[in-house]
Amino acid sequence: MQGLHMVGIHHAYGAAKILNNISLTVPAGELVCLLGPSGCGKTTLLRIAAGLEQLQAGSVTIDEVVIAEGPAQLPPEERRIGYMFQDYALFPHLSVLDNVIFGLFRRDRRTARARALVMLDQVGMVPHAEKYPHMLSGGQQQRVALARALAPEPRLVLLDEPFSDLDTNMRARVRQQTLSVLKQNNVATLMVTHDPEEAMFMADRIKVLGDQGRILQSGRPADIYYKPADEYVARLFGPMNMIDGVVEQGGLKSSFGTMALEDSTAAEGSIVRVLIRPEGMILSNGGGDGGAPVDIISAHLLGDTSVVRFKVRNGINSGAEFHMRMSGAFDPTELGQIWARVDLRHAFQYPQNQ
Ligand SMILES: Nc1ncnc2c1ncn2[C@@H]1O[C@H](COP(=O)(O)OP(=O)(O)OP(=O)(O)O)[C@@H](O)[C@H]1O
Ligand SMILES: [Mg+2]
């Protein structure tokens, strides 16, 4: 298989165990995102792939060639890997064009220059080719760093939090451009981020790394969002609502009615916790199936969405507080009695002892 293959990677700094049996595959043309909290070992894993950190256990293969296993470890410069790190690390004393040419030292000056210009064109930076890094905005520097990483036609690109220094608007734009340039070059890309939305946007596949240095879940973005393997993964996407349901005659009873029980071994009368995303609560001014009357606590317009907090009035969850997001503004005073329902696509059941 063309692409990156890491198997059974363990890593420790002294006595501190950081990575615990990590295996992953990034096929050519795909982008895999490692998503995990600060300090969980994301950068360490990229450095091991790049050869900047000595491999301690496991193996690294690129395009079916083993580049690190046991004591046999190819030096970084022979791995044909392009990197882009958070600070871009452009050479301040070189022009934009020379920054991109720098990695093309194996080619003669004329072909190197032509290749560098092709890459600068792909990222829209040809008009800035003669400028120096300090004359560029953050987004422009990022594009130069991307062109430099891709110019030598690497077999693998490693991106470490590549957009974290950009402001919100710039980030959205640069993210889109980066993705299309990577796809155009059909290169295997391993990217790390702690931003779930960024991972969802960029990745063909996401690997969630927990703070024990273990992979907690792997899957397509929709799997991670709609079928989180455990409470930790579910909570990655932001604060969740939580209700306790009671197991009753094989169903799960709460103030929102009875929903299907996923764990068939749960005992009658026991409590099962249900996590519901803010976008999984629906408010309306009518009752109906599964609707619970609620009292609105607050509503805040954030721009295109509003965040509404409310309390359930009756039933076993009475008094429990929830929050939800809805598009547009929300004025509860116009609506009379409000009812809340749960959109089950955004509700997840986990045993309470987790
Ligand atoms: N050279 C080193 N020597 C000792 N400990 C290190 C070294 N590099 C990293 N660590 C520690 O290993 C852990 C993982 O670090 P790493 O940089 O891989 O995390 P990360 O997931 O990239 O975090 P962040 O999201 O903050 O960048 C951290 O606790 C860090 O302090
Ligand atoms: Mg890091």
Short mmCIF file of C-alpha atoms and ligand atoms in Angstrom, two decimals:
data_model
loop_
_atom_site.label_atom_id
_atom_site.label_comp_id
_atom_site.label_asym_id
_atom_site.label_seq_id
_atom_site.Cartn_x
_atom_site.Cartn_y
_atom_site.Cartn_z
CA MET A 1 0.00 0.00 0.00
CA GLN A 2 1.25 3.49 -0.86
CA GLY A 3 1.27 5.80 2.15
CA LEU A 4 2.25 5.71 5.81
CA HIS A 5 1.93 2.69 8.04
CA MET A 6 2.87 2.92 11.74
CA VAL A 7 2.52 -0.23 13.84
CA GLY A 8 2.77 -0.79 17.59
CA ILE A 9 4.40 2.53 18.49
CA HIS A 10 5.25 2.95 22.17
CA HIS A 11 7.18 5.94 23.43
CA ALA A 12 8.41 7.13 26.81
CA TYR A 13 10.41 10.16 27.91
CA GLY A 14 12.36 8.71 30.82
CA ALA A 15 9.84 7.09 33.13
CA ALA A 16 6.89 8.95 31.59
CA LYS A 17 5.03 6.71 29.16
CA ILE A 18 3.56 8.88 26.43
CA LEU A 19 2.40 6.71 23.53
CA ASN A 20 0.82 3.35 24.14
CA ASN A 21 0.63 0.94 21.23
CA ILE A 22 -0.36 3.33 18.46
CA SER A 23 -1.01 1.87 15.02
CA LEU A 24 -2.27 3.84 12.08
CA THR A 25 -2.40 3.86 8.31
CA VAL A 26 -2.57 6.89 6.02
CA PRO A 27 -3.16 5.83 2.40
CA ALA A 28 -1.76 8.04 -0.38
CA GLY A 29 -4.23 10.81 -1.19
CA GLU A 30 -5.91 10.66 2.23
CA LEU A 31 -5.76 12.94 5.21
CA VAL A 32 -5.82 11.37 8.67
CA CYS A 33 -6.25 13.60 11.70
CA LEU A 34 -5.01 12.78 15.16
CA LEU A 35 -7.32 14.56 17.54
CA GLY A 36 -6.42 14.74 21.19
CA PRO A 37 -5.87 17.00 24.19
CA SER A 38 -2.71 18.97 24.86
CA GLY A 39 0.17 16.80 26.03
CA CYS A 40 -1.27 13.47 24.83
CA GLY A 41 1.69 12.85 22.51
CA LYS A 42 0.52 14.10 19.09
CA THR A 43 3.70 16.00 18.24
CA THR A 44 5.78 13.12 19.57
CA LEU A 45 4.09 10.75 17.13
CA LEU A 46 4.75 13.10 14.19
CA ARG A 47 8.39 13.48 15.25
CA ILE A 48 8.75 9.70 15.34
CA ALA A 49 7.30 9.43 11.81
CA ALA A 50 9.68 12.17 10.65
CA GLY A 51 12.71 10.56 12.31
CA LEU A 52 13.27 13.59 14.56
CA GLU A 53 12.60 11.40 17.57
CA GLN A 54 14.27 8.01 17.93
CA LEU A 55 11.78 5.16 17.51
CA GLN A 56 11.64 3.07 20.70
CA ALA A 57 9.20 0.31 19.70
CA GLY A 58 7.15 -0.62 16.64
CA SER A 59 7.77 0.18 13.01
CA VAL A 60 7.26 2.94 10.45
CA THR A 61 6.74 2.10 6.78
CA ILE A 62 6.29 4.52 3.89
CA ASP A 63 5.23 3.30 0.44
CA GLU A 64 5.97 -0.28 1.50
CA VAL A 65 9.54 0.50 2.52
CA VAL A 66 10.32 0.06 6.21
CA ILE A 67 12.04 3.28 7.26
CA ALA A 68 12.29 2.59 10.99
CA GLU A 69 12.24 -0.64 12.94
CA GLY A 70 14.55 -1.61 15.77
CA PRO A 71 17.97 -0.03 15.35
CA ALA A 72 17.51 0.48 11.58
CA GLN A 73 16.24 4.04 11.27
CA LEU A 74 16.52 6.10 8.13
CA PRO A 75 17.69 9.68 8.86
CA PRO A 76 15.03 12.39 8.47
CA GLU A 77 16.46 13.86 5.27
CA GLU A 78 16.15 10.52 3.47
CA ARG A 79 12.51 9.90 4.36
CA ARG A 80 10.94 12.18 1.75
CA ILE A 81 8.56 13.70 4.25
CA GLY A 82 7.25 17.28 4.13
CA TYR A 83 6.55 18.97 7.47
CA MET A 84 4.63 21.97 8.43
CA PHE A 85 4.68 22.97 12.05
CA GLN A 86 2.64 25.48 13.94
CA ASP A 87 5.17 28.31 13.65
CA TYR A 88 5.83 27.57 9.92
CA ALA A 89 9.58 27.92 10.54
CA LEU A 90 10.25 29.91 7.36
CA PHE A 91 13.84 31.09 6.97
CA PRO A 92 13.71 34.83 7.70
CA HIS A 93 16.74 35.70 5.56
CA LEU A 94 15.39 33.96 2.43
CA SER A 95 12.76 35.29 0.05
CA VAL A 96 9.50 33.39 -0.39
CA LEU A 97 10.83 31.82 -3.58
CA ASP A 98 14.14 30.83 -1.99
CA ASN A 99 12.32 29.35 1.01
CA VAL A 100 10.52 26.99 -1.36
CA ILE A 101 13.64 26.31 -3.44
CA PHE A 102 15.56 25.42 -0.26
CA GLY A 103 14.13 21.90 -0.03
CA LEU A 104 14.89 21.22 -3.70
CA PHE A 105 18.67 21.01 -3.24
CA ARG A 106 18.80 17.74 -5.17
CA ARG A 107 17.67 19.47 -8.37
CA ASP A 108 19.60 21.94 -10.48
CA ARG A 109 18.81 25.59 -9.87
CA ARG A 110 16.66 26.02 -13.01
CA THR A 111 14.36 23.00 -12.41
CA ALA A 112 14.21 23.82 -8.70
CA ARG A 113 13.08 27.36 -9.50
CA ALA A 114 10.44 26.13 -11.96
CA ARG A 115 9.09 23.60 -9.45
CA ALA A 116 9.02 26.21 -6.67
CA LEU A 117 7.00 28.54 -8.90
CA VAL A 118 4.51 25.76 -9.71
CA MET A 119 3.94 25.23 -5.98
CA LEU A 120 3.74 28.96 -5.23
CA ASP A 121 1.17 29.21 -8.00
CA GLN A 122 -0.91 26.42 -6.42
CA VAL A 123 -1.08 28.35 -3.16
CA GLY A 124 -1.60 31.72 -4.88
CA MET A 125 1.71 33.22 -3.71
CA VAL A 126 3.54 33.92 -6.99
CA PRO A 127 2.90 37.69 -6.67
CA HIS A 128 4.74 37.60 -3.32
CA ALA A 129 7.67 35.45 -4.47
CA GLU A 130 10.31 38.14 -3.89
CA LYS A 131 9.08 39.20 -0.45
CA TYR A 132 10.62 38.10 2.85
CA PRO A 133 8.64 36.24 5.53
CA HIS A 134 8.31 39.28 7.86
CA MET A 135 6.46 41.10 5.04
CA LEU A 136 3.70 38.45 4.95
CA SER A 137 0.52 37.91 6.96
CA GLY A 138 0.13 34.74 9.02
CA GLY A 139 -2.07 33.16 6.36
CA GLN A 140 0.43 34.00 3.61
CA GLN A 141 3.28 32.51 5.64
CA GLN A 142 1.22 29.38 6.12
CA ARG A 143 0.74 29.07 2.35
CA VAL A 144 4.47 29.46 1.72
CA ALA A 145 5.20 26.79 4.34
CA LEU A 146 2.73 24.48 2.59
CA ALA A 147 4.35 25.13 -0.80
CA ARG A 148 7.77 24.44 0.71
CA ALA A 149 6.57 21.18 2.29
CA LEU A 150 5.06 19.94 -0.98
CA ALA A 151 7.69 21.16 -3.46
CA PRO A 152 10.04 18.14 -3.18
CA GLU A 153 7.08 15.81 -3.94
CA PRO A 154 7.13 14.13 -0.53
CA ARG A 155 5.55 10.72 0.01
CA LEU A 156 4.06 11.97 3.25
CA VAL A 157 3.13 15.35 4.68
CA LEU A 158 2.99 15.97 8.43
CA LEU A 159 0.99 18.94 9.67
CA ASP A 160 1.22 19.91 13.33
CA GLU A 161 -1.59 22.29 14.35
CA PRO A 162 -1.06 24.16 11.08
CA PHE A 163 -3.81 26.74 11.52
CA SER A 164 -3.66 27.52 15.22
CA ASP A 165 -1.96 30.90 14.81
CA LEU A 166 -4.59 32.25 12.39
CA ASP A 167 -7.69 34.22 13.32
CA THR A 168 -11.12 32.67 12.76
CA ASN A 169 -11.87 34.06 9.30
CA MET A 170 -8.40 33.46 7.96
CA ARG A 171 -8.37 29.96 9.43
CA ALA A 172 -11.52 28.90 7.58
CA ARG A 173 -10.13 30.17 4.27
CA VAL A 174 -6.63 28.76 4.67
CA ARG A 175 -8.01 25.41 5.81
CA GLN A 176 -10.05 25.11 2.63
CA GLN A 177 -7.09 26.10 0.42
CA THR A 178 -4.72 23.73 2.21
CA LEU A 179 -7.10 20.84 1.81
CA SER A 180 -7.54 21.43 -1.90
CA VAL A 181 -3.77 21.77 -2.48
CA LEU A 182 -3.12 18.52 -0.56
CA LYS A 183 -5.80 16.69 -2.53
CA GLN A 184 -4.48 18.07 -5.81
CA ASN A 185 -1.06 16.63 -4.94
CA ASN A 186 -2.55 13.26 -3.92
CA VAL A 187 -0.19 12.96 -0.98
CA ALA A 188 -0.67 11.01 2.27
CA THR A 189 -1.14 13.53 5.08
CA LEU A 190 -1.05 13.05 8.83
CA MET A 191 -2.25 16.11 10.67
CA VAL A 192 -2.60 16.75 14.38
CA THR A 193 -5.01 19.10 16.05
CA HIS A 194 -6.89 19.50 19.30
CA ASP A 195 -9.76 21.25 17.52
CA PRO A 196 -12.57 18.77 16.73
CA GLU A 197 -14.17 21.04 14.16
CA GLU A 198 -10.88 21.32 12.30
CA ALA A 199 -10.49 17.54 12.36
CA MET A 200 -14.06 17.10 11.07
CA PHE A 201 -13.43 19.54 8.24
CA MET A 202 -10.06 18.26 7.08
CA ALA A 203 -10.01 14.54 7.72
CA ASP A 204 -10.96 11.51 5.68
CA ARG A 205 -10.40 9.62 8.92
CA ILE A 206 -9.99 10.75 12.50
CA LYS A 207 -8.07 8.99 15.26
CA VAL A 208 -8.96 10.16 18.73
CA LEU A 209 -6.02 9.99 21.07
CA GLY A 210 -6.75 9.99 24.82
CA ASP A 211 -4.51 11.34 27.55
CA GLN A 212 -3.17 7.85 28.23
CA GLY A 213 -1.55 7.93 24.77
CA ARG A 214 -3.97 5.35 23.42
CA ILE A 215 -6.22 5.52 20.39
CA LEU A 216 -9.77 5.63 21.73
CA GLN A 217 -11.63 5.60 18.44
CA SER A 218 -10.89 5.61 14.72
CA GLY A 219 -13.37 6.37 12.02
CA ARG A 220 -14.74 8.73 9.47
CA PRO A 221 -15.77 12.15 10.83
CA ALA A 222 -19.45 11.16 10.83
CA ASP A 223 -18.68 8.02 12.88
CA ILE A 224 -16.85 10.02 15.51
CA TYR A 225 -19.64 12.57 15.73
CA TYR A 226 -22.69 10.32 15.49
CA LYS A 227 -21.30 7.14 17.07
CA PRO A 228 -18.80 8.22 19.72
CA ALA A 229 -17.36 5.09 21.32
CA ASP A 230 -17.46 6.45 24.82
CA GLU A 231 -18.33 9.46 26.90
CA TYR A 232 -14.88 11.00 26.46
CA VAL A 233 -15.16 11.01 22.67
CA ALA A 234 -18.74 12.29 22.80
CA ARG A 235 -17.65 15.21 24.98
CA LEU A 236 -14.84 16.26 22.63
CA PHE A 237 -17.28 18.32 20.61
CA GLY A 238 -18.19 20.58 23.53
CA PRO A 239 -20.47 20.66 26.55
CA MET A 240 -23.22 18.06 26.54
CA ASN A 241 -26.60 17.80 28.21
CA MET A 242 -27.03 14.91 30.57
CA ILE A 243 -30.13 13.16 31.79
CA ASP A 244 -30.60 10.07 33.87
CA GLY A 245 -33.17 7.64 32.50
CA VAL A 246 -34.70 4.76 34.43
CA VAL A 247 -34.84 1.31 32.85
CA GLU A 248 -38.50 0.37 32.74
CA GLN A 249 -39.91 -2.64 30.87
CA GLY A 250 -36.97 -2.77 28.50
CA GLY A 251 -37.16 0.94 27.64
CA LEU A 252 -35.50 4.02 29.09
CA LYS A 253 -37.87 6.41 30.79
CA SER A 254 -37.17 10.11 31.30
CA SER A 255 -39.15 13.33 31.32
CA PHE A 256 -38.94 13.21 27.53
CA GLY A 257 -40.91 9.96 27.37
CA THR A 258 -39.55 6.48 26.79
CA MET A 259 -36.64 5.91 24.42
CA ALA A 260 -35.11 2.65 23.23
CA LEU A 261 -32.58 1.15 25.62
CA GLU A 262 -29.29 0.32 23.93
CA ASP A 263 -27.79 -1.81 26.69
CA SER A 264 -30.05 -4.88 26.91
CA THR A 265 -28.20 -6.08 30.03
CA ALA A 266 -29.20 -3.02 32.10
CA ALA A 267 -31.32 -4.15 35.06
CA GLU A 268 -34.93 -3.06 35.55
CA GLY A 269 -34.99 0.07 37.70
CA SER A 270 -31.33 0.94 37.10
CA ILE A 271 -30.21 4.34 35.87
CA VAL A 272 -28.67 4.87 32.44
CA ARG A 273 -27.04 8.19 31.63
CA VAL A 274 -27.96 9.80 28.34
CA LEU A 275 -25.75 12.50 26.84
CA ILE A 276 -27.43 14.83 24.39
CA ARG A 277 -25.65 17.35 22.20
CA PRO A 278 -26.95 20.94 22.35
CA GLU A 279 -28.06 20.50 18.73
CA GLY A 280 -29.99 17.39 19.82
CA MET A 281 -32.56 19.35 21.85
CA ILE A 282 -35.49 20.73 19.90
CA LEU A 283 -37.77 23.44 21.26
CA SER A 284 -41.27 24.11 19.99
CA ASN A 285 -44.47 25.67 21.22
CA GLY A 286 -46.43 22.43 20.91
CA GLY A 287 -46.38 19.20 22.96
CA GLY A 288 -46.78 15.86 21.23
CA ASP A 289 -44.75 12.68 21.42
CA GLY A 290 -41.77 12.82 23.73
CA GLY A 291 -42.20 16.54 24.38
CA ALA A 292 -41.56 17.86 27.88
CA PRO A 293 -42.82 21.25 29.04
CA VAL A 294 -39.88 23.48 29.98
CA ASP A 295 -39.15 26.87 31.52
CA ILE A 296 -36.70 29.07 29.66
CA ILE A 297 -33.83 30.38 31.80
CA SER A 298 -31.97 32.46 29.21
CA ALA A 299 -31.49 32.95 25.47
CA HIS A 300 -28.36 34.50 23.93
CA LEU A 301 -27.99 35.40 20.27
CA LEU A 302 -24.42 34.57 19.14
CA GLY A 303 -24.78 35.56 15.46
CA ASP A 304 -26.19 32.86 13.27
CA THR A 305 -27.24 30.76 16.26
CA SER A 306 -28.76 31.27 19.70
CA VAL A 307 -27.90 29.36 22.85
CA VAL A 308 -30.96 28.73 25.01
CA ARG A 309 -30.91 27.38 28.57
CA PHE A 310 -34.00 25.81 30.02
CA LYS A 311 -35.30 23.65 32.84
CA VAL A 312 -37.59 20.62 32.60
CA ARG A 313 -40.80 21.21 34.52
CA ASN A 314 -42.20 17.72 35.24
CA GLY A 315 -41.34 14.05 35.54
CA ILE A 316 -38.25 12.32 36.86
CA ASN A 317 -35.85 14.93 35.47
CA SER A 318 -37.80 17.89 36.75
CA GLY A 319 -35.49 20.74 37.64
CA ALA A 320 -32.70 19.42 35.38
CA GLU A 321 -31.06 22.16 33.29
CA PHE A 322 -30.31 21.85 29.58
CA HIS A 323 -28.85 24.00 26.87
CA MET A 324 -29.50 23.90 23.16
CA ARG A 325 -28.49 25.70 19.99
CA MET A 326 -30.91 26.88 17.36
CA SER A 327 -30.43 28.92 14.25
CA GLY A 328 -31.41 32.59 14.39
CA ALA A 329 -32.80 34.60 17.27
CA PHE A 330 -35.15 33.18 19.90
CA ASP A 331 -37.72 35.24 21.78
CA PRO A 332 -39.51 33.05 24.32
CA THR A 333 -41.93 35.82 25.31
CA GLU A 334 -43.75 35.48 21.99
CA LEU A 335 -44.28 31.75 22.21
CA GLY A 336 -46.20 30.83 25.39
CA GLN A 337 -45.50 27.37 26.77
CA ILE A 338 -42.36 25.85 25.27
CA TRP A 339 -41.77 22.12 24.89
CA ALA A 340 -38.49 20.30 24.43
CA ARG A 341 -37.86 17.08 22.55
CA VAL A 342 -34.72 15.01 22.04
CA ASP A 343 -33.37 14.28 18.57
CA LEU A 344 -32.15 10.74 19.14
CA ARG A 345 -29.40 11.03 16.52
CA HIS A 346 -27.62 13.31 18.99
CA ALA A 347 -28.33 11.25 22.13
CA PHE A 348 -25.86 8.67 23.44
CA GLN A 349 -26.27 6.17 26.22
CA TYR A 350 -23.38 5.11 28.41
CA PRO A 351 -23.38 3.02 31.58
CA GLN A 352 -23.17 5.34 34.56
CA ASN A 353 -20.05 3.78 36.04
CA GLN A 354 -17.93 5.10 33.12
N1 LIG B 1 11.86 15.94 24.60
C1 LIG B 1 11.03 15.68 25.63
N2 LIG B 1 11.48 15.28 26.81
C2 LIG B 1 10.66 15.01 27.85
N3 LIG B 1 9.32 15.11 27.80
C3 LIG B 1 8.80 15.51 26.64
C4 LIG B 1 9.60 15.82 25.49
N4 LIG B 1 8.79 16.20 24.47
C5 LIG B 1 7.53 16.11 24.96
N5 LIG B 1 7.53 15.70 26.25
C6 LIG B 1 6.32 15.47 27.08
O1 LIG B 1 5.57 14.45 26.47
C7 LIG B 1 4.18 14.73 26.51
C8 LIG B 1 3.62 14.74 25.08
O2 LIG B 1 4.16 15.86 24.38
P1 LIG B 1 3.70 16.24 22.91
O3 LIG B 1 4.44 17.47 22.54
O4 LIG B 1 3.86 15.05 22.03
O5 LIG B 1 2.16 16.52 23.16
P2 LIG B 1 1.05 17.14 22.15
O6 LIG B 1 -0.07 16.17 22.14
O7 LIG B 1 1.69 17.51 20.88
O8 LIG B 1 0.60 18.45 22.96
P3 LIG B 1 0.13 19.90 22.38
O9 LIG B 1 -1.28 19.73 21.89
O10 LIG B 1 0.19 20.77 23.61
O11 LIG B 1 1.10 20.31 21.32
C9 LIG B 1 4.05 16.03 27.25
O12 LIG B 1 3.75 15.73 28.59
C10 LIG B 1 5.41 16.67 27.14
O13 LIG B 1 5.68 17.47 28.24
MG MG B 2 2.00 19.33 19.92
#
